[in-house]
PDB file of C-alpha atoms in Angstrom:
ATOM      1  CA  UNK Z   1      -5.420  -6.322 -17.363  1.00  0.00           C
ATOM      2  CA  UNK Z   2      -5.050  -5.629 -13.637  1.00  0.00           C
ATOM      3  CA  UNK Z   3      -8.186  -5.700 -11.437  1.00  0.00           C
ATOM      4  CA  UNK Z   4      -8.709  -5.620  -7.678  1.00  0.00           C
ATOM      5  CA  UNK Z   5     -11.347  -7.734  -5.941  1.00  0.00           C
ATOM      6  CA  UNK Z   6     -12.382  -5.754  -2.849  1.00  0.00           C
ATOM      7  CA  UNK Z   7     -14.460  -6.695   0.177  1.00  0.00           C
ATOM      8  CA  UNK Z   8     -15.176  -4.675   3.307  1.00  0.00           C
ATOM      9  CA  UNK Z   9     -16.844  -5.069   6.683  1.00  0.00           C
ATOM     10  CA  UNK Z  10     -18.449  -2.163   8.527  1.00  0.00           C
ATOM     11  CA  UNK Z  11     -20.289  -1.155  11.671  1.00  0.00           C
ATOM     12  CA  UNK Z  12     -23.380  -0.546   9.504  1.00  0.00           C
ATOM     13  CA  UNK Z  13     -24.509   1.002   6.249  1.00  0.00           C
ATOM     14  CA  UNK Z  14     -24.980   4.690   7.050  1.00  0.00           C
ATOM     15  CA  UNK Z  15     -21.810   6.805   7.337  1.00  0.00           C
ATOM     16  CA  UNK Z  16     -23.923   9.880   8.071  1.00  0.00           C
ATOM     17  CA  UNK Z  17     -25.005   8.162  11.290  1.00  0.00           C
ATOM     18  CA  UNK Z  18     -21.435   7.245  12.246  1.00  0.00           C
ATOM     19  CA  UNK Z  19     -20.967   3.855  10.599  1.00  0.00           C
ATOM     20  CA  UNK Z  20     -17.357   3.086   9.704  1.00  0.00           C
ATOM     21  CA  UNK Z  21     -15.166   0.512   7.987  1.00  0.00           C
ATOM     22  CA  UNK Z  22     -13.691  -2.188  10.232  1.00  0.00           C
ATOM     23  CA  UNK Z  23     -11.998  -4.445   7.658  1.00  0.00           C
ATOM     24  CA  UNK Z  24     -10.676  -4.121   4.098  1.00  0.00           C
ATOM     25  CA  UNK Z  25      -9.534  -7.081   2.050  1.00  0.00           C
ATOM     26  CA  UNK Z  26      -8.246  -7.031  -1.543  1.00  0.00           C
ATOM     27  CA  UNK Z  27      -6.937  -9.593  -4.017  1.00  0.00           C
ATOM     28  CA  UNK Z  28      -5.012  -8.517  -7.105  1.00  0.00           C
ATOM     29  CA  UNK Z  29      -5.980 -10.216 -10.381  1.00  0.00           C
ATOM     30  CA  UNK Z  30      -4.171  -9.972 -13.709  1.00  0.00           C
ATOM     31  CA  UNK Z  31      -6.068 -11.326 -16.700  1.00  0.00           C
ATOM     32  CA  UNK Z  32      -8.687 -12.682 -14.260  1.00  0.00           C
ATOM     33  CA  UNK Z  33      -6.102 -14.773 -12.381  1.00  0.00           C
ATOM     34  CA  UNK Z  34      -4.964 -14.123  -8.788  1.00  0.00           C
ATOM     35  CA  UNK Z  35      -1.361 -12.927  -8.615  1.00  0.00           C
ATOM     36  CA  UNK Z  36      -0.830 -13.709  -4.933  1.00  0.00           C
ATOM     37  CA  UNK Z  37      -0.680 -10.003  -4.056  1.00  0.00           C
ATOM     38  CA  UNK Z  38      -3.177  -9.065  -1.364  1.00  0.00           C
ATOM     39  CA  UNK Z  39      -4.039  -6.196   0.941  1.00  0.00           C
ATOM     40  CA  UNK Z  40      -5.742  -6.771   4.279  1.00  0.00           C
ATOM     41  CA  UNK Z  41      -6.280  -4.614   7.327  1.00  0.00           C
ATOM     42  CA  UNK Z  42      -8.562  -4.438  10.353  1.00  0.00           C
ATOM     43  CA  UNK Z  43      -9.545  -0.912  11.399  1.00  0.00           C
ATOM     44  CA  UNK Z  44     -10.512   0.728  14.664  1.00  0.00           C
ATOM     45  CA  UNK Z  45     -13.861   2.433  13.982  1.00  0.00           C
ATOM     46  CA  UNK Z  46     -13.635   4.511  17.187  1.00  0.00           C
ATOM     47  CA  UNK Z  47     -17.185   3.555  18.109  1.00  0.00           C
ATOM     48  CA  UNK Z  48     -19.175   0.660  19.509  1.00  0.00           C
ATOM     49  CA  UNK Z  49     -20.012  -2.386  17.417  1.00  0.00           C
ATOM     50  CA  UNK Z  50     -23.758  -2.771  16.883  1.00  0.00           C
ATOM     51  CA  UNK Z  51     -24.971  -6.297  17.609  1.00  0.00           C
ATOM     52  CA  UNK Z  52     -26.425  -6.563  14.094  1.00  0.00           C
ATOM     53  CA  UNK Z  53     -23.014  -5.901  12.508  1.00  0.00           C
ATOM     54  CA  UNK Z  54     -21.226  -8.227  14.952  1.00  0.00           C
ATOM     55  CA  UNK Z  55     -23.655 -10.991  13.972  1.00  0.00           C
ATOM     56  CA  UNK Z  56     -22.555 -10.594  10.341  1.00  0.00           C
ATOM     57  CA  UNK Z  57     -18.753 -10.417  10.702  1.00  0.00           C
ATOM     58  CA  UNK Z  58     -17.909 -11.347  14.291  1.00  0.00           C
ATOM     59  CA  UNK Z  59     -15.517  -8.426  14.819  1.00  0.00           C
ATOM     60  CA  UNK Z  60     -15.857  -7.015  18.321  1.00  0.00           C
ATOM     61  CA  UNK Z  61     -15.020  -3.559  19.614  1.00  0.00           C
ATOM     62  CA  UNK Z  62     -12.468  -5.185  21.926  1.00  0.00           C
ATOM     63  CA  UNK Z  63     -10.703  -6.933  19.030  1.00  0.00           C
ATOM     64  CA  UNK Z  64     -10.600  -3.743  16.961  1.00  0.00           C
ATOM     65  CA  UNK Z  65      -9.533  -1.413  19.800  1.00  0.00           C
ATOM     66  CA  UNK Z  66      -5.793  -1.649  19.058  1.00  0.00           C
ATOM     67  CA  UNK Z  67      -6.107  -1.651  15.265  1.00  0.00           C
ATOM     68  CA  UNK Z  68      -5.071   1.367  13.165  1.00  0.00           C
ATOM     69  CA  UNK Z  69      -7.393   4.164  12.151  1.00  0.00           C
ATOM     70  CA  UNK Z  70      -8.279   4.465   8.470  1.00  0.00           C
ATOM     71  CA  UNK Z  71      -6.294   7.721   8.261  1.00  0.00           C
ATOM     72  CA  UNK Z  72      -3.134   5.771   9.118  1.00  0.00           C
ATOM     73  CA  UNK Z  73      -3.583   3.135   6.376  1.00  0.00           C
ATOM     74  CA  UNK Z  74      -5.661   4.902   3.720  1.00  0.00           C
ATOM     75  CA  UNK Z  75      -2.614   5.897   1.674  1.00  0.00           C
ATOM     76  CA  UNK Z  76      -1.325   2.325   1.558  1.00  0.00           C
ATOM     77  CA  UNK Z  77      -4.761   1.106   0.514  1.00  0.00           C
ATOM     78  CA  UNK Z  78      -4.913   3.643  -2.321  1.00  0.00           C
ATOM     79  CA  UNK Z  79      -1.374   2.731  -3.376  1.00  0.00           C
ATOM     80  CA  UNK Z  80      -2.356  -0.950  -3.557  1.00  0.00           C
ATOM     81  CA  UNK Z  81      -5.468  -0.414  -5.683  1.00  0.00           C
ATOM     82  CA  UNK Z  82      -3.874   2.256  -7.880  1.00  0.00           C
ATOM     83  CA  UNK Z  83      -5.983   2.932 -10.952  1.00  0.00           C
ATOM     84  CA  UNK Z  84      -7.143  -0.675 -11.357  1.00  0.00           C
ATOM     85  CA  UNK Z  85     -10.841  -1.392 -11.881  1.00  0.00           C
ATOM     86  CA  UNK Z  86     -12.494  -2.622  -8.681  1.00  0.00           C
ATOM     87  CA  UNK Z  87     -14.651  -5.713  -8.402  1.00  0.00           C
ATOM     88  CA  UNK Z  88     -16.493  -5.083  -5.164  1.00  0.00           C
ATOM     89  CA  UNK Z  89     -18.060  -7.962  -3.246  1.00  0.00           C
TER      90      UNK Z  89
END
């Protein structure tokens, strides 16, 4: 059975107020064992980084400025997870 362990970092918890993803990390598991296949990307949120979020993950606006937008990598992310169940951290 294939599963994906998924973790994200964000600018905050409210997308209606402009919060966005800044990092996606995935590990593929088959029969509850890591396969070595991973997906990882930093994302440019196109906004400032609130101090509260920076204190959690340490990702600055300056570091993320040259990273891709989600629209540019979203298809690859969906291809990686496929129809596997997600275990979200």
